[in-house]
CSV table of C-alpha atoms (C1' of nucleotides) in Angstrom, one decimal:
chain,number,residue,atom,x,y,z
A,493,MET,CA,-150.7,0.1,64.1
A,494,THR,CA,-152.9,0.9,66.9
A,495,GLU,CA,-151.9,-0.4,70.7
A,496,LYS,CA,-155.2,-2.7,70.4
A,497,GLN,CA,-154.0,-3.9,66.8
A,498,GLU,CA,-151.1,-5.0,68.9
A,499,LYS,CA,-152.7,-6.6,71.2
A,500,ILE,CA,-155.3,-8.7,69.2
A,501,LEU,CA,-151.9,-9.9,67.2
A,502,GLN,CA,-149.5,-10.8,70.1
A,503,SER,CA,-152.6,-12.8,71.7
A,504,ALA,CA,-153.4,-14.4,68.6
A,505,LEU,CA,-149.8,-15.7,68.0
A,506,GLN,CA,-149.9,-17.1,71.7
A,507,LEU,CA,-153.0,-18.8,71.0
A,508,PHE,CA,-152.6,-20.4,67.9
A,509,ALA,CA,-148.8,-21.3,69.0
A,510,ARG,CA,-150.4,-23.1,71.8
A,511,GLU,CA,-153.7,-24.4,71.3
A,512,GLY,CA,-153.4,-24.0,67.2
A,513,TYR,CA,-155.2,-22.3,64.9
A,514,HIS,CA,-158.9,-23.9,64.1
A,515,ALA,CA,-159.0,-24.5,68.2
A,516,THR,CA,-158.7,-20.8,68.8
A,517,SER,CA,-161.7,-18.8,68.5
A,518,THR,CA,-162.1,-15.2,67.4
A,519,SER,CA,-163.9,-14.4,71.0
A,520,LYS,CA,-160.7,-16.5,72.7
A,521,VAL,CA,-158.3,-14.6,70.8
A,522,ALA,CA,-160.6,-11.1,72.2
A,523,LYS,CA,-160.9,-11.9,74.9
A,524,ALA,CA,-157.2,-12.6,75.9
A,525,ALA,CA,-156.3,-9.2,73.8
A,526,ASN,CA,-159.0,-7.9,76.4
A,527,VAL,CA,-160.9,-6.2,73.3
A,528,SER,CA,-164.2,-6.4,71.8
A,529,GLU,CA,-164.4,-9.1,69.4
A,530,GLY,CA,-165.4,-6.9,66.0
A,531,LEU,CA,-162.6,-5.3,66.5
A,532,ILE,CA,-160.9,-8.0,65.2
A,533,PHE,CA,-162.8,-7.8,61.7
A,534,ARG,CA,-162.5,-4.6,61.4
A,535,HIS,CA,-159.0,-4.7,61.5
A,536,PHE,CA,-158.3,-8.4,59.8
A,537,LYS,CA,-161.1,-8.5,57.7
A,538,ASN,CA,-161.3,-11.9,59.5
A,539,LYS,CA,-160.3,-14.7,61.2
A,540,GLU,CA,-157.9,-15.7,58.2
A,541,GLY,CA,-156.9,-12.4,57.5
A,542,LEU,CA,-155.4,-12.1,61.1
A,543,MET,CA,-153.4,-15.4,60.8
A,544,HIS,CA,-151.7,-13.7,57.8
A,545,ALA,CA,-150.8,-11.3,59.3
A,546,ILE,CA,-148.7,-13.1,61.9
A,547,LEU,CA,-147.6,-15.9,59.0
A,548,ASP,CA,-146.2,-12.6,57.2
A,549,GLU,CA,-144.0,-11.3,59.7
A,550,GLY,CA,-143.3,-15.1,59.8
A,551,GLU,CA,-141.8,-14.4,56.5
A,552,ARG,CA,-139.6,-11.3,57.4
A,553,ARG,CA,-138.1,-13.4,60.3
A,554,PHE,CA,-137.0,-16.3,58.6
A,555,LYS,CA,-135.4,-13.8,55.7
A,556,SER,CA,-133.7,-11.7,58.4
A,557,LEU,CA,-132.3,-15.2,60.3
A,558,PHE,CA,-131.4,-16.4,56.6
A,559,ALA,CA,-129.7,-12.9,55.5
A,560,ASP,CA,-126.7,-13.0,57.3
A,561,ILE,CA,-126.0,-16.3,56.0
A,562,VAL,CA,-126.4,-16.0,52.5
A,563,LEU,CA,-124.2,-12.9,52.8
A,564,GLU,CA,-121.6,-15.2,54.0
A,565,THR,CA,-118.7,-16.0,51.4
A,566,ASP,CA,-116.7,-18.3,53.3
A,567,PRO,CA,-117.8,-21.8,52.9
A,568,LYS,CA,-116.9,-22.8,56.1
A,569,GLU,CA,-118.4,-20.0,57.9
A,570,VAL,CA,-121.9,-20.3,56.3
A,571,ILE,CA,-122.2,-24.0,57.8
A,572,ARG,CA,-121.3,-23.4,60.8
A,573,LYS,CA,-124.0,-20.4,61.3
A,574,THR,CA,-126.6,-22.7,59.6
A,575,ILE,CA,-125.8,-25.6,62.3
A,576,THR,CA,-126.0,-22.8,65.3
A,577,ILE,CA,-129.1,-21.0,63.7
A,578,THR,CA,-131.0,-22.4,66.2
A,579,ASN,CA,-128.9,-21.2,68.8
A,580,LYS,CA,-130.2,-17.6,67.4
A,581,ILE,CA,-134.1,-18.1,68.3
A,582,ASP,CA,-134.9,-16.8,71.9
A,583,LYS,CA,-136.5,-18.5,74.3
A,584,LYS,CA,-139.1,-15.5,74.4
A,585,GLU,CA,-140.0,-16.2,70.9
A,586,TYR,CA,-140.6,-19.9,71.2
A,587,ASP,CA,-144.1,-19.1,70.4
A,588,PHE,CA,-143.3,-17.9,67.2
A,589,TRP,CA,-142.0,-20.0,65.8
A,590,LYS,CA,-143.5,-22.9,66.8
A,591,LEU,CA,-146.9,-21.7,65.8
A,592,GLN,CA,-144.7,-21.2,62.3
A,593,PHE,CA,-144.0,-25.1,62.4
A,594,LYS,CA,-147.6,-26.1,63.6
A,595,LEU,CA,-148.7,-24.1,60.4
A,596,LYS,CA,-147.0,-25.9,58.0
A,597,TRP,CA,-149.3,-29.1,59.1
A,598,GLU,CA,-152.3,-27.1,59.5
A,599,LEU,CA,-152.9,-25.6,56.6
A,600,GLU,CA,-150.7,-27.3,54.7
A,601,ILE,CA,-148.1,-24.4,53.9
A,602,ASP,CA,-145.2,-25.5,51.6
A,603,ALA,CA,-142.2,-24.5,53.7
A,604,ASP,CA,-139.3,-26.2,51.3
A,605,LYS,CA,-139.5,-22.6,49.0
A,606,LYS,CA,-138.8,-20.5,52.4
A,607,MET,CA,-135.6,-22.5,52.4
A,608,ASP,CA,-134.1,-22.5,49.1
A,609,PRO,CA,-131.9,-20.0,49.4
A,610,LEU,CA,-130.5,-21.0,52.2
A,611,LYS,CA,-130.0,-24.5,50.7
A,612,MET,CA,-128.6,-23.1,47.4
A,613,ALA,CA,-126.0,-20.7,49.9
A,614,LEU,CA,-125.4,-24.5,51.4
A,615,THR,CA,-124.5,-26.0,48.2
A,616,ASN,CA,-122.5,-23.5,46.7
A,617,ALA,CA,-120.0,-23.5,50.0
A,618,PHE,CA,-120.0,-27.7,50.7
A,619,SER,CA,-119.1,-27.6,46.6
A,620,LYS,CA,-116.2,-25.0,47.7
A,621,LEU,CA,-115.1,-27.5,50.0
A,622,SER,CA,-115.2,-30.2,47.2
A,623,TYR,CA,-117.5,-32.4,48.7
A,624,GLU,CA,-118.3,-35.3,46.6
A,625,PHE,CA,-122.8,-34.1,46.1
A,626,PRO,CA,-122.7,-31.4,47.2
A,627,GLU,CA,-126.7,-30.4,47.4
A,628,ARG,CA,-127.5,-33.9,48.6
A,629,GLU,CA,-124.7,-32.6,51.4
A,630,ALA,CA,-126.7,-29.7,51.7
A,631,GLN,CA,-130.3,-31.1,51.8
A,632,LEU,CA,-128.9,-33.6,54.6
A,633,LEU,CA,-127.9,-30.7,57.2
A,634,LEU,CA,-131.3,-28.7,56.5
A,635,LEU,CA,-133.4,-32.2,57.1
A,636,PHE,CA,-131.1,-31.7,60.5
A,637,ILE,CA,-131.4,-28.6,61.2
A,638,ASP,CA,-135.8,-29.3,60.3
A,639,GLY,CA,-135.2,-32.3,63.0
A,640,LEU,CA,-133.7,-30.3,66.0
A,641,SER,CA,-135.9,-27.3,65.5
A,642,THR,CA,-138.8,-29.8,65.8
A,643,ALA,CA,-137.3,-31.3,68.9
A,644,VAL,CA,-136.6,-27.6,70.5
A,645,LEU,CA,-139.8,-26.3,69.6
A,646,LYS,CA,-141.7,-29.2,71.3
A,647,GLY,CA,-140.3,-28.8,74.3
A,648,SER,CA,-138.2,-32.6,73.6
A,649,GLU,CA,-135.8,-33.6,76.6
A,650,LEU,CA,-132.9,-33.8,73.7
A,651,ASN,CA,-129.6,-31.1,74.6
A,652,ASP,CA,-129.8,-29.2,71.9
A,653,ARG,CA,-126.9,-27.6,71.9
A,654,GLU,CA,-124.7,-30.3,72.8
A,655,MET,CA,-126.0,-31.9,69.5
A,656,VAL,CA,-125.0,-28.6,67.7
A,657,GLY,CA,-121.6,-29.2,69.2
A,658,PHE,CA,-121.4,-32.8,67.8
A,659,LEU,CA,-122.4,-31.7,64.3
A,660,LEU,CA,-119.7,-29.1,64.3
A,661,LYS,CA,-116.9,-31.5,65.4
A,662,LYS,CA,-118.6,-33.7,62.6
A,663,TYR,CA,-118.2,-30.8,59.8
A,664,ASP,CA,-114.3,-30.3,61.0
A,665,LEU,CA,-115.3,-26.5,62.1
B,674,MET,CA,-165.4,-54.4,65.0
B,675,THR,CA,-168.4,-54.1,62.8
B,676,GLU,CA,-168.2,-53.1,59.9
B,677,LYS,CA,-169.6,-49.6,60.3
B,678,GLN,CA,-167.1,-49.1,63.0
B,679,GLU,CA,-164.5,-49.5,60.7
B,680,LYS,CA,-166.2,-47.4,58.0
B,681,ILE,CA,-166.0,-44.6,60.9
B,682,LEU,CA,-162.2,-45.2,61.6
B,683,GLN,CA,-161.4,-45.4,57.9
B,684,SER,CA,-163.1,-41.9,57.3
B,685,ALA,CA,-162.4,-40.2,60.6
B,686,LEU,CA,-158.6,-41.0,59.8
B,687,GLN,CA,-158.6,-39.8,56.4
B,688,LEU,CA,-160.3,-36.7,56.9
B,689,PHE,CA,-158.2,-35.8,60.1
B,690,ALA,CA,-155.0,-36.4,58.4
B,691,ARG,CA,-156.2,-34.7,55.7
B,692,GLU,CA,-157.9,-31.9,57.3
B,693,GLY,CA,-157.0,-32.1,60.5
B,694,TYR,CA,-158.7,-32.9,63.9
B,695,HIS,CA,-160.0,-29.9,64.7
B,696,ALA,CA,-161.1,-28.3,61.4
B,697,THR,CA,-163.2,-32.1,61.0
B,698,SER,CA,-166.1,-32.0,62.0
B,699,THR,CA,-168.5,-35.3,63.8
B,700,SER,CA,-171.1,-34.6,61.3
B,701,LYS,CA,-168.6,-35.2,58.3
B,702,VAL,CA,-167.0,-37.8,59.6
B,703,ALA,CA,-170.6,-39.5,59.9
B,704,LYS,CA,-171.2,-38.0,56.1
B,705,ALA,CA,-168.4,-39.4,54.4
B,706,ALA,CA,-168.6,-42.8,56.9
B,707,ASN,CA,-172.2,-42.8,55.4
B,708,VAL,CA,-173.6,-43.7,59.2
B,709,SER,CA,-175.6,-41.8,61.5
B,710,GLU,CA,-173.6,-39.3,63.8
B,711,GLY,CA,-175.3,-40.9,66.7
B,712,LEU,CA,-173.2,-43.9,65.9
B,713,ILE,CA,-169.9,-42.2,66.3
B,714,PHE,CA,-171.1,-41.3,69.8
B,715,ARG,CA,-172.8,-45.0,70.8
B,716,HIS,CA,-168.7,-46.5,69.6
B,717,PHE,CA,-166.6,-44.1,70.5
B,718,LYS,CA,-168.2,-42.4,73.1
B,719,ASN,CA,-167.0,-39.1,72.5
B,720,LYS,CA,-164.8,-37.2,69.3
B,721,GLU,CA,-161.7,-37.7,71.6
B,722,GLY,CA,-162.1,-41.2,71.9
B,723,LEU,CA,-162.5,-41.8,67.9
B,724,MET,CA,-158.9,-40.3,67.8
B,725,HIS,CA,-157.5,-41.9,70.5
B,726,ALA,CA,-158.9,-45.4,68.7
B,727,ILE,CA,-157.3,-44.2,65.9
B,728,LEU,CA,-153.6,-43.0,68.0
B,729,ASP,CA,-153.8,-46.4,69.2
B,730,GLU,CA,-153.3,-48.4,65.8
B,731,GLY,CA,-150.8,-45.8,65.7
B,732,GLU,CA,-148.7,-47.1,68.3
B,733,ARG,CA,-149.3,-50.6,67.4
B,734,ARG,CA,-147.7,-50.1,63.9
B,735,PHE,CA,-145.4,-47.9,65.5
B,736,LYS,CA,-143.8,-51.1,67.4
B,737,SER,CA,-144.6,-53.0,64.7
B,738,LEU,CA,-142.1,-50.9,62.2
B,739,PHE,CA,-139.2,-51.5,65.1
B,740,ALA,CA,-140.0,-54.5,66.5
B,741,ASP,CA,-137.8,-55.8,63.1
B,742,ILE,CA,-135.1,-53.1,64.0
B,743,VAL,CA,-134.8,-53.7,67.6
B,744,LEU,CA,-134.3,-57.7,67.4
B,745,GLU,CA,-131.7,-57.4,64.8
B,746,THR,CA,-128.0,-58.2,66.6
B,747,ASP,CA,-126.1,-57.0,63.8
B,748,PRO,CA,-125.2,-53.4,64.2
B,749,LYS,CA,-124.5,-52.8,61.1
B,750,GLU,CA,-128.0,-54.0,60.1
B,751,VAL,CA,-129.9,-51.9,62.8
B,752,ILE,CA,-128.1,-48.4,61.1
B,753,ARG,CA,-129.6,-49.8,57.9
B,754,LYS,CA,-132.9,-51.0,58.6
B,755,THR,CA,-133.2,-47.9,60.7
B,756,ILE,CA,-132.2,-45.9,57.5
B,757,THR,CA,-134.0,-47.6,55.2
B,758,ILE,CA,-137.9,-47.4,57.7
B,759,THR,CA,-138.8,-44.8,55.5
B,760,ASN,CA,-138.9,-47.4,52.6
B,761,LYS,CA,-141.1,-49.8,54.3
B,762,ILE,CA,-144.6,-47.4,54.0
B,763,ASP,CA,-146.3,-47.6,51.7
B,764,LYS,CA,-148.3,-45.1,49.7
B,765,LYS,CA,-151.4,-46.2,50.6
B,766,GLU,CA,-150.9,-45.8,53.9
B,767,TYR,CA,-149.8,-41.8,53.5
B,768,ASP,CA,-153.0,-40.7,55.4
B,769,PHE,CA,-152.3,-42.6,58.5
B,770,TRP,CA,-148.1,-41.7,59.1
B,771,LYS,CA,-149.3,-37.9,58.0
B,772,LEU,CA,-151.9,-37.8,60.8
B,773,GLN,CA,-149.2,-39.8,63.7
B,774,PHE,CA,-147.0,-36.9,62.7
B,775,LYS,CA,-149.4,-34.0,62.5
B,776,LEU,CA,-151.2,-35.2,65.8
B,777,LYS,CA,-147.9,-34.5,67.4
B,778,TRP,CA,-148.4,-31.1,67.2
B,779,GLU,CA,-152.4,-30.3,67.3
B,780,LEU,CA,-152.5,-32.4,70.5
B,781,GLU,CA,-149.2,-32.2,72.0
B,782,ILE,CA,-147.9,-35.4,72.0
B,783,ASP,CA,-144.5,-36.4,73.3
B,784,ALA,CA,-143.4,-38.9,70.3
B,785,ASP,CA,-140.4,-39.1,71.5
B,786,LYS,CA,-140.7,-42.0,74.0
B,787,LYS,CA,-142.6,-43.8,71.3
B,788,MET,CA,-138.5,-43.3,69.6
B,789,ASP,CA,-137.1,-44.8,72.3
B,790,PRO,CA,-136.4,-48.2,72.3
B,791,LEU,CA,-135.2,-47.2,68.6
B,792,LYS,CA,-132.6,-44.8,70.4
B,793,MET,CA,-131.7,-47.8,72.5
B,794,ALA,CA,-130.8,-50.1,69.9
B,795,LEU,CA,-129.2,-47.6,67.8
B,796,THR,CA,-126.8,-46.5,70.8
B,797,ASN,CA,-125.7,-50.0,71.5
B,798,ALA,CA,-125.4,-51.0,67.8
B,799,PHE,CA,-123.0,-47.3,66.9
B,800,SER,CA,-121.4,-48.7,70.7
B,801,LYS,CA,-120.8,-52.1,69.2
B,802,LEU,CA,-119.5,-50.0,66.2
B,803,SER,CA,-116.7,-48.1,68.3
B,804,TYR,CA,-118.6,-45.3,67.2
B,805,GLU,CA,-116.8,-42.4,70.6
B,806,PHE,CA,-120.2,-40.4,71.1
B,807,PRO,CA,-122.5,-43.7,70.2
B,808,GLU,CA,-125.6,-41.7,72.2
B,809,ARG,CA,-125.6,-38.6,69.9
B,810,GLU,CA,-125.1,-40.7,66.8
B,811,ALA,CA,-127.7,-42.6,67.8
B,812,GLN,CA,-129.9,-38.9,68.1
B,813,LEU,CA,-128.4,-37.8,65.3
B,814,LEU,CA,-129.4,-40.7,62.7
B,815,LEU,CA,-133.1,-40.0,64.7
B,816,LEU,CA,-132.7,-36.5,63.6
B,817,PHE,CA,-132.2,-37.4,60.4
B,818,ILE,CA,-134.7,-39.9,60.6
B,819,ASP,CA,-137.6,-37.5,61.4
B,820,GLY,CA,-136.7,-34.6,59.3
B,821,LEU,CA,-137.0,-37.1,56.2
B,822,SER,CA,-140.4,-38.8,57.7
B,823,THR,CA,-141.6,-35.0,57.7
B,824,ALA,CA,-140.7,-34.1,54.5
B,825,VAL,CA,-141.8,-37.0,52.4
B,826,LEU,CA,-145.1,-37.0,54.4
B,827,LYS,CA,-145.7,-33.1,53.9
B,828,GLY,CA,-145.3,-34.2,50.0
B,829,SER,CA,-142.3,-32.1,49.9
B,830,GLU,CA,-140.4,-32.5,46.2
B,831,LEU,CA,-136.8,-34.1,47.4
B,832,ASN,CA,-136.1,-37.7,46.6
B,833,ASP,CA,-136.2,-39.5,49.7
B,834,ARG,CA,-134.3,-42.7,47.7
B,835,GLU,CA,-131.9,-40.7,46.7
B,836,MET,CA,-131.3,-39.0,50.1
B,837,VAL,CA,-131.8,-42.9,51.8
B,838,GLY,CA,-129.0,-44.0,49.4
B,839,PHE,CA,-126.7,-40.9,50.3
B,840,LEU,CA,-127.1,-41.3,54.1
B,841,LEU,CA,-126.5,-45.5,53.9
B,842,LYS,CA,-123.0,-44.5,52.0
B,843,LYS,CA,-121.9,-41.5,54.6
B,844,TYR,CA,-122.3,-44.9,57.5
B,845,ASP,CA,-120.5,-47.0,55.0
B,846,LEU,CA,-123.1,-49.5,54.9
C,326,DT,C1',-163.5,24.8,65.3
C,327,DA,C1',-165.8,22.0,62.5
C,328,DT,C1',-165.7,17.8,59.7
C,329,DA,C1',-164.4,13.7,58.0
C,330,DT,C1',-162.0,9.3,59.3
C,331,DT,C1',-160.5,5.9,62.2
C,332,DT,C1',-161.0,3.4,66.4
C,333,DG,C1',-163.9,1.1,69.2
C,334,DC,C1',-167.9,-1.5,71.6
C,335,DA,C1',-172.1,-4.3,72.2
C,336,DA,C1',-175.6,-6.6,70.9
C,337,DG,C1',-176.8,-9.0,67.8
C,338,DT,C1',-176.8,-12.8,63.2
C,339,DG,C1',-177.6,-17.8,61.1
C,340,DA,C1',-175.5,-21.9,60.5
C,341,DC,C1',-172.5,-25.5,62.8
C,342,DT,C1',-170.5,-27.7,67.1
C,343,DA,C1',-170.4,-31.8,69.5
C,344,DC,C1',-173.3,-35.2,72.1
C,345,DT,C1',-178.3,-36.8,73.8
C,346,DC,C1',-182.7,-39.7,73.5
C,347,DA,C1',-186.5,-42.1,72.1
C,348,DC,C1',-186.6,-45.2,69.1
C,349,DT,C1',-186.4,-49.3,65.6
C,350,DT,C1',-183.4,-53.3,63.6
C,351,DT,C1',-180.2,-56.5,63.7
C,352,DT,C1',-177.7,-60.2,66.3
C,353,DT,C1',-176.2,-63.2,69.7
C,354,DA,C1',-177.6,-66.7,73.4
C,355,DT,C1',-181.1,-69.7,75.4
D,1227,DA,C1',-189.0,-69.7,69.3
D,1228,DT,C1',-188.6,-66.1,72.9
D,1229,DA,C1',-186.0,-63.0,75.3
D,1230,DA,C1',-181.9,-60.3,76.1
D,1231,DA,C1',-178.4,-57.2,73.9
D,1232,DA,C1',-175.9,-54.7,70.6
D,1233,DA,C1',-176.1,-52.2,66.2
D,1234,DG,C1',-178.0,-48.1,64.6
D,1235,DT,C1',-181.5,-44.2,63.2
D,1236,DG,C1',-182.8,-39.2,63.0
D,1237,DA,C1',-184.4,-35.4,65.0
D,1238,DG,C1',-183.3,-33.6,68.4
D,1239,DT,C1',-180.5,-30.1,72.4
D,1240,DA,C1',-177.7,-25.7,73.7
D,1241,DG,C1',-173.5,-23.4,73.4
D,1242,DT,C1',-170.0,-21.9,70.7
D,1243,DC,C1',-168.8,-20.2,65.8
D,1244,DA,C1',-167.3,-16.6,62.9
D,1245,DC,C1',-168.9,-12.8,61.5
D,1246,DT,C1',-172.2,-8.1,60.6
D,1247,DT,C1',-174.4,-3.8,62.3
D,1248,DG,C1',-175.3,0.5,64.5
D,1249,DC,C1',-174.0,3.1,67.0
D,1250,DA,C1',-170.5,6.1,70.1
D,1251,DA,C1',-165.7,8.1,71.0
D,1252,DA,C1',-161.5,9.0,69.7
D,1253,DT,C1',-158.6,11.3,66.2
D,1254,DA,C1',-156.9,13.6,62.2
D,1255,DT,C1',-157.9,17.0,58.6
D,1256,DA,C1',-159.9,21.6,57.6
DNA sequence: TATATTTGCAAGTGACTACTCACTTTTTAT
DNA sequence: ATAAAAAGTGAGTAGTCACTTGCAAATATA
């Protein structure tokens, strides 16, 4: 991975996240990266390839974000770590995560499957804690996390730390 | 509103919802509506104007969806109606609502304000029911609703009726 | 050092973009 | 019936789109 290659990825990420995939032209990316437009196609074949390179990185970060939770054995910890997952996202990485959420709509990507391991871990945790409907509890919590993440990434005014704290209390953690 | 005008709006709605605003060209819309491309600009000034016409209709439907809830005096009914709000969306209207959610991202529209009246009604309801933190309860419920709506509109496999029922039980309704 | 490979650039390409304009047809008002 | 206004068309426009090509510079391999 050359220096210019990384610069292209970084510029594309920022532009795709802030203005959208279709609204961002390859020439814009090239200018932002201070690179000839042709270089984008040399390295990433086409615009879609460029986006895929970014998406693959997303997959990796998703997994590493979940890894810590999925390996946890204490059920209460599983739930606590899930609820506080938004706290782990650095503000510097907002563009990156924003893009992941944006692309779910723009490219009709099925994000459900990415969450499956987390859902299983949660279902298991609720089960261990003798909740009556562990799977629905897991689903419910995931919906909340999705809603909260969306709100935060869209720059909503809601106080996410406060909401996280509130939820923790609700789940008796 | 002439027949062709409505046809344009309807075609644009469908294409914007399914393929995205930026990915849909005015010529595509014209073809789908069986209309000369120039007519779009005669009636809606430009592509953005076309989108705004659709968005305004969204505003109206949002309000009418909330009206029933906001006027409700019984606090339990306010919460129940909020939770079951997704049931009120006809499958035939999916394209329409999908577009509203999509555009929140694509055009960076602040959707929070649209929800404000509903949030107030909910806060009030939880307050009447002596919940300790009515505002946070309201916020939490809205996050659920947003997450649930998103999942349904994105064609997730989750059983929304089941989740709605589950939530109703949680709130003792 | 010689050569093969990769990295990079500038100037293209045709197709498509949002939008305009001159014009005709249809509707409305008098 | 006539004039004015509104609705509709289709062939343009300049500019931008994703992408290609030919060639030079840098780097790796021998």
